[in-house]
Amino acid sequence: MIALFITGVVVTALVSTGSAFAQHTNVAREIARVAQQPSMRAAFEAIAELEPATRSDHLTLTEILAPPFAESARAERYDRRLVI
């Protein structure tokens, strides 16, 4: 599911740039080939493994009141989460 989403994002990005690569008829085949490389498969697996935590973080952050131009409480919480 995640791999399909990322593939779609990559295709959209390539097509929207109007690049010569995007105009090539084998774009989907090339993306599928790249997606099968061990490093890409590992990246997709890491994204999939992180999905539950990412969703939880997203929900936690969106529950913090942050009206337009007054997002400091949410920003501070986000900043604390980035510190290891």
JSON list of C-alpha atoms in Angstrom, two decimals:
[
{"chain": "A", "resi": 1, "resn": "MET", "atom": "CA", "xyz": [0.00, 0.00, 0.00]},
{"chain": "A", "resi": 2, "resn": "ILE", "atom": "CA", "xyz": [2.72, 2.46, 1.00]},
{"chain": "A", "resi": 3, "resn": "ALA", "atom": "CA", "xyz": [4.87, 1.43, -1.98]},
{"chain": "A", "resi": 4, "resn": "LEU", "atom": "CA", "xyz": [1.95, 2.02, -4.33]},
{"chain": "A", "resi": 5, "resn": "PHE", "atom": "CA", "xyz": [1.32, 5.44, -2.80]},
{"chain": "A", "resi": 6, "resn": "ILE", "atom": "CA", "xyz": [4.98, 6.42, -3.08]},
{"chain": "A", "resi": 7, "resn": "THR", "atom": "CA", "xyz": [5.09, 5.16, -6.65]},
{"chain": "A", "resi": 8, "resn": "GLY", "atom": "CA", "xyz": [2.07, 7.33, -7.43]},
{"chain": "A", "resi": 9, "resn": "VAL", "atom": "CA", "xyz": [3.72, 10.34, -5.83]},
{"chain": "A", "resi": 10, "resn": "VAL", "atom": "CA", "xyz": [6.88, 9.78, -7.85]},
{"chain": "A", "resi": 11, "resn": "VAL", "atom": "CA", "xyz": [4.92, 9.41, -11.10]},
{"chain": "A", "resi": 12, "resn": "THR", "atom": "CA", "xyz": [2.94, 12.57, -10.32]},
{"chain": "A", "resi": 13, "resn": "ALA", "atom": "CA", "xyz": [6.12, 14.49, -9.55]},
{"chain": "A", "resi": 14, "resn": "LEU", "atom": "CA", "xyz": [7.80, 13.34, -12.73]},
{"chain": "A", "resi": 15, "resn": "VAL", "atom": "CA", "xyz": [4.81, 14.09, -14.91]},
{"chain": "A", "resi": 16, "resn": "SER", "atom": "CA", "xyz": [4.17, 17.48, -13.32]},
{"chain": "A", "resi": 17, "resn": "THR", "atom": "CA", "xyz": [7.74, 18.59, -13.98]},
{"chain": "A", "resi": 18, "resn": "GLY", "atom": "CA", "xyz": [7.31, 18.07, -17.70]},
{"chain": "A", "resi": 19, "resn": "SER", "atom": "CA", "xyz": [10.78, 16.54, -17.79]},
{"chain": "A", "resi": 20, "resn": "ALA", "atom": "CA", "xyz": [12.00, 14.49, -20.73]},
{"chain": "A", "resi": 21, "resn": "PHE", "atom": "CA", "xyz": [12.00, 11.44, -18.45]},
{"chain": "A", "resi": 22, "resn": "ALA", "atom": "CA", "xyz": [8.32, 11.92, -17.64]},
{"chain": "A", "resi": 23, "resn": "GLN", "atom": "CA", "xyz": [7.49, 12.01, -21.31]},
{"chain": "A", "resi": 24, "resn": "HIS", "atom": "CA", "xyz": [9.20, 8.70, -21.93]},
{"chain": "A", "resi": 25, "resn": "THR", "atom": "CA", "xyz": [6.78, 5.83, -22.54]},
{"chain": "A", "resi": 26, "resn": "ASN", "atom": "CA", "xyz": [8.54, 3.52, -20.10]},
{"chain": "A", "resi": 27, "resn": "VAL", "atom": "CA", "xyz": [8.12, 5.67, -16.97]},
{"chain": "A", "resi": 28, "resn": "ALA", "atom": "CA", "xyz": [5.94, 3.15, -15.14]},
{"chain": "A", "resi": 29, "resn": "ARG", "atom": "CA", "xyz": [8.33, 0.32, -16.00]},
{"chain": "A", "resi": 30, "resn": "GLU", "atom": "CA", "xyz": [11.32, 2.33, -14.77]},
{"chain": "A", "resi": 31, "resn": "ILE", "atom": "CA", "xyz": [9.59, 3.21, -11.51]},
{"chain": "A", "resi": 32, "resn": "ALA", "atom": "CA", "xyz": [8.64, -0.43, -10.97]},
{"chain": "A", "resi": 33, "resn": "ARG", "atom": "CA", "xyz": [12.28, -1.42, -11.60]},
{"chain": "A", "resi": 34, "resn": "VAL", "atom": "CA", "xyz": [13.59, 1.14, -9.12]},
{"chain": "A", "resi": 35, "resn": "ALA", "atom": "CA", "xyz": [10.96, 0.13, -6.56]},
{"chain": "A", "resi": 36, "resn": "GLN", "atom": "CA", "xyz": [12.32, -3.43, -6.62]},
{"chain": "A", "resi": 37, "resn": "GLN", "atom": "CA", "xyz": [15.87, -2.40, -5.71]},
{"chain": "A", "resi": 38, "resn": "PRO", "atom": "CA", "xyz": [16.87, -3.63, -2.24]},
{"chain": "A", "resi": 39, "resn": "SER", "atom": "CA", "xyz": [17.48, -0.10, -0.93]},
{"chain": "A", "resi": 40, "resn": "MET", "atom": "CA", "xyz": [14.05, 1.07, -2.10]},
{"chain": "A", "resi": 41, "resn": "ARG", "atom": "CA", "xyz": [12.33, -2.01, -0.71]},
{"chain": "A", "resi": 42, "resn": "ALA", "atom": "CA", "xyz": [14.06, -1.36, 2.63]},
{"chain": "A", "resi": 43, "resn": "ALA", "atom": "CA", "xyz": [12.88, 2.26, 2.52]},
{"chain": "A", "resi": 44, "resn": "PHE", "atom": "CA", "xyz": [9.29, 1.18, 1.81]},
{"chain": "A", "resi": 45, "resn": "GLU", "atom": "CA", "xyz": [9.47, -1.34, 4.67]},
{"chain": "A", "resi": 46, "resn": "ALA", "atom": "CA", "xyz": [10.79, 1.32, 7.05]},
{"chain": "A", "resi": 47, "resn": "ILE", "atom": "CA", "xyz": [7.97, 3.66, 6.08]},
{"chain": "A", "resi": 48, "resn": "ALA", "atom": "CA", "xyz": [5.42, 0.89, 6.62]},
{"chain": "A", "resi": 49, "resn": "GLU", "atom": "CA", "xyz": [6.92, 0.05, 10.03]},
{"chain": "A", "resi": 50, "resn": "LEU", "atom": "CA", "xyz": [6.81, 3.71, 11.07]},
{"chain": "A", "resi": 51, "resn": "GLU", "atom": "CA", "xyz": [3.21, 4.23, 9.94]},
{"chain": "A", "resi": 52, "resn": "PRO", "atom": "CA", "xyz": [1.52, 3.46, 13.30]},
{"chain": "A", "resi": 53, "resn": "ALA", "atom": "CA", "xyz": [3.85, 5.82, 15.17]},
{"chain": "A", "resi": 54, "resn": "THR", "atom": "CA", "xyz": [3.48, 8.45, 12.46]},
{"chain": "A", "resi": 55, "resn": "ARG", "atom": "CA", "xyz": [-0.32, 8.29, 12.70]},
{"chain": "A", "resi": 56, "resn": "SER", "atom": "CA", "xyz": [-0.17, 8.50, 16.48]},
{"chain": "A", "resi": 57, "resn": "ASP", "atom": "CA", "xyz": [2.19, 11.49, 16.34]},
{"chain": "A", "resi": 58, "resn": "HIS", "atom": "CA", "xyz": [-0.04, 13.19, 13.81]},
{"chain": "A", "resi": 59, "resn": "LEU", "atom": "CA", "xyz": [-3.14, 12.71, 15.94]},
{"chain": "A", "resi": 60, "resn": "THR", "atom": "CA", "xyz": [-1.33, 13.91, 19.07]},
{"chain": "A", "resi": 61, "resn": "LEU", "atom": "CA", "xyz": [-0.10, 17.05, 17.35]},
{"chain": "A", "resi": 62, "resn": "THR", "atom": "CA", "xyz": [-3.45, 17.88, 15.75]},
{"chain": "A", "resi": 63, "resn": "GLU", "atom": "CA", "xyz": [-5.16, 17.69, 19.14]},
{"chain": "A", "resi": 64, "resn": "ILE", "atom": "CA", "xyz": [-3.11, 20.66, 20.35]},
{"chain": "A", "resi": 65, "resn": "LEU", "atom": "CA", "xyz": [-4.97, 23.89, 19.80]},
{"chain": "A", "resi": 66, "resn": "ALA", "atom": "CA", "xyz": [-3.19, 25.93, 17.16]},
{"chain": "A", "resi": 67, "resn": "PRO", "atom": "CA", "xyz": [-5.31, 28.64, 15.56]},
{"chain": "A", "resi": 68, "resn": "PRO", "atom": "CA", "xyz": [-3.78, 30.52, 12.61]},
{"chain": "A", "resi": 69, "resn": "PHE", "atom": "CA", "xyz": [-0.80, 32.62, 13.65]},
{"chain": "A", "resi": 70, "resn": "ALA", "atom": "CA", "xyz": [-0.87, 31.12, 17.17]},
{"chain": "A", "resi": 71, "resn": "GLU", "atom": "CA", "xyz": [0.77, 27.76, 16.61]},
{"chain": "A", "resi": 72, "resn": "SER", "atom": "CA", "xyz": [3.54, 28.11, 19.22]},
{"chain": "A", "resi": 73, "resn": "ALA", "atom": "CA", "xyz": [2.18, 25.41, 21.57]},
{"chain": "A", "resi": 74, "resn": "ARG", "atom": "CA", "xyz": [2.04, 22.87, 18.75]},
{"chain": "A", "resi": 75, "resn": "ALA", "atom": "CA", "xyz": [5.44, 23.97, 17.44]},
{"chain": "A", "resi": 76, "resn": "GLU", "atom": "CA", "xyz": [7.03, 23.56, 20.87]},
{"chain": "A", "resi": 77, "resn": "ARG", "atom": "CA", "xyz": [5.57, 20.06, 21.23]},
{"chain": "A", "resi": 78, "resn": "TYR", "atom": "CA", "xyz": [6.77, 19.13, 17.75]},
{"chain": "A", "resi": 79, "resn": "ASP", "atom": "CA", "xyz": [10.22, 20.53, 18.51]},
{"chain": "A", "resi": 80, "resn": "ARG", "atom": "CA", "xyz": [10.48, 18.42, 21.68]},
{"chain": "A", "resi": 81, "resn": "ARG", "atom": "CA", "xyz": [9.60, 15.30, 19.67]},
{"chain": "A", "resi": 82, "resn": "LEU", "atom": "CA", "xyz": [12.46, 15.95, 17.26]},
{"chain": "A", "resi": 83, "resn": "VAL", "atom": "CA", "xyz": [15.08, 16.08, 20.00]},
{"chain": "A", "resi": 84, "resn": "ILE", "atom": "CA", "xyz": [16.65, 12.68, 20.60]}
]
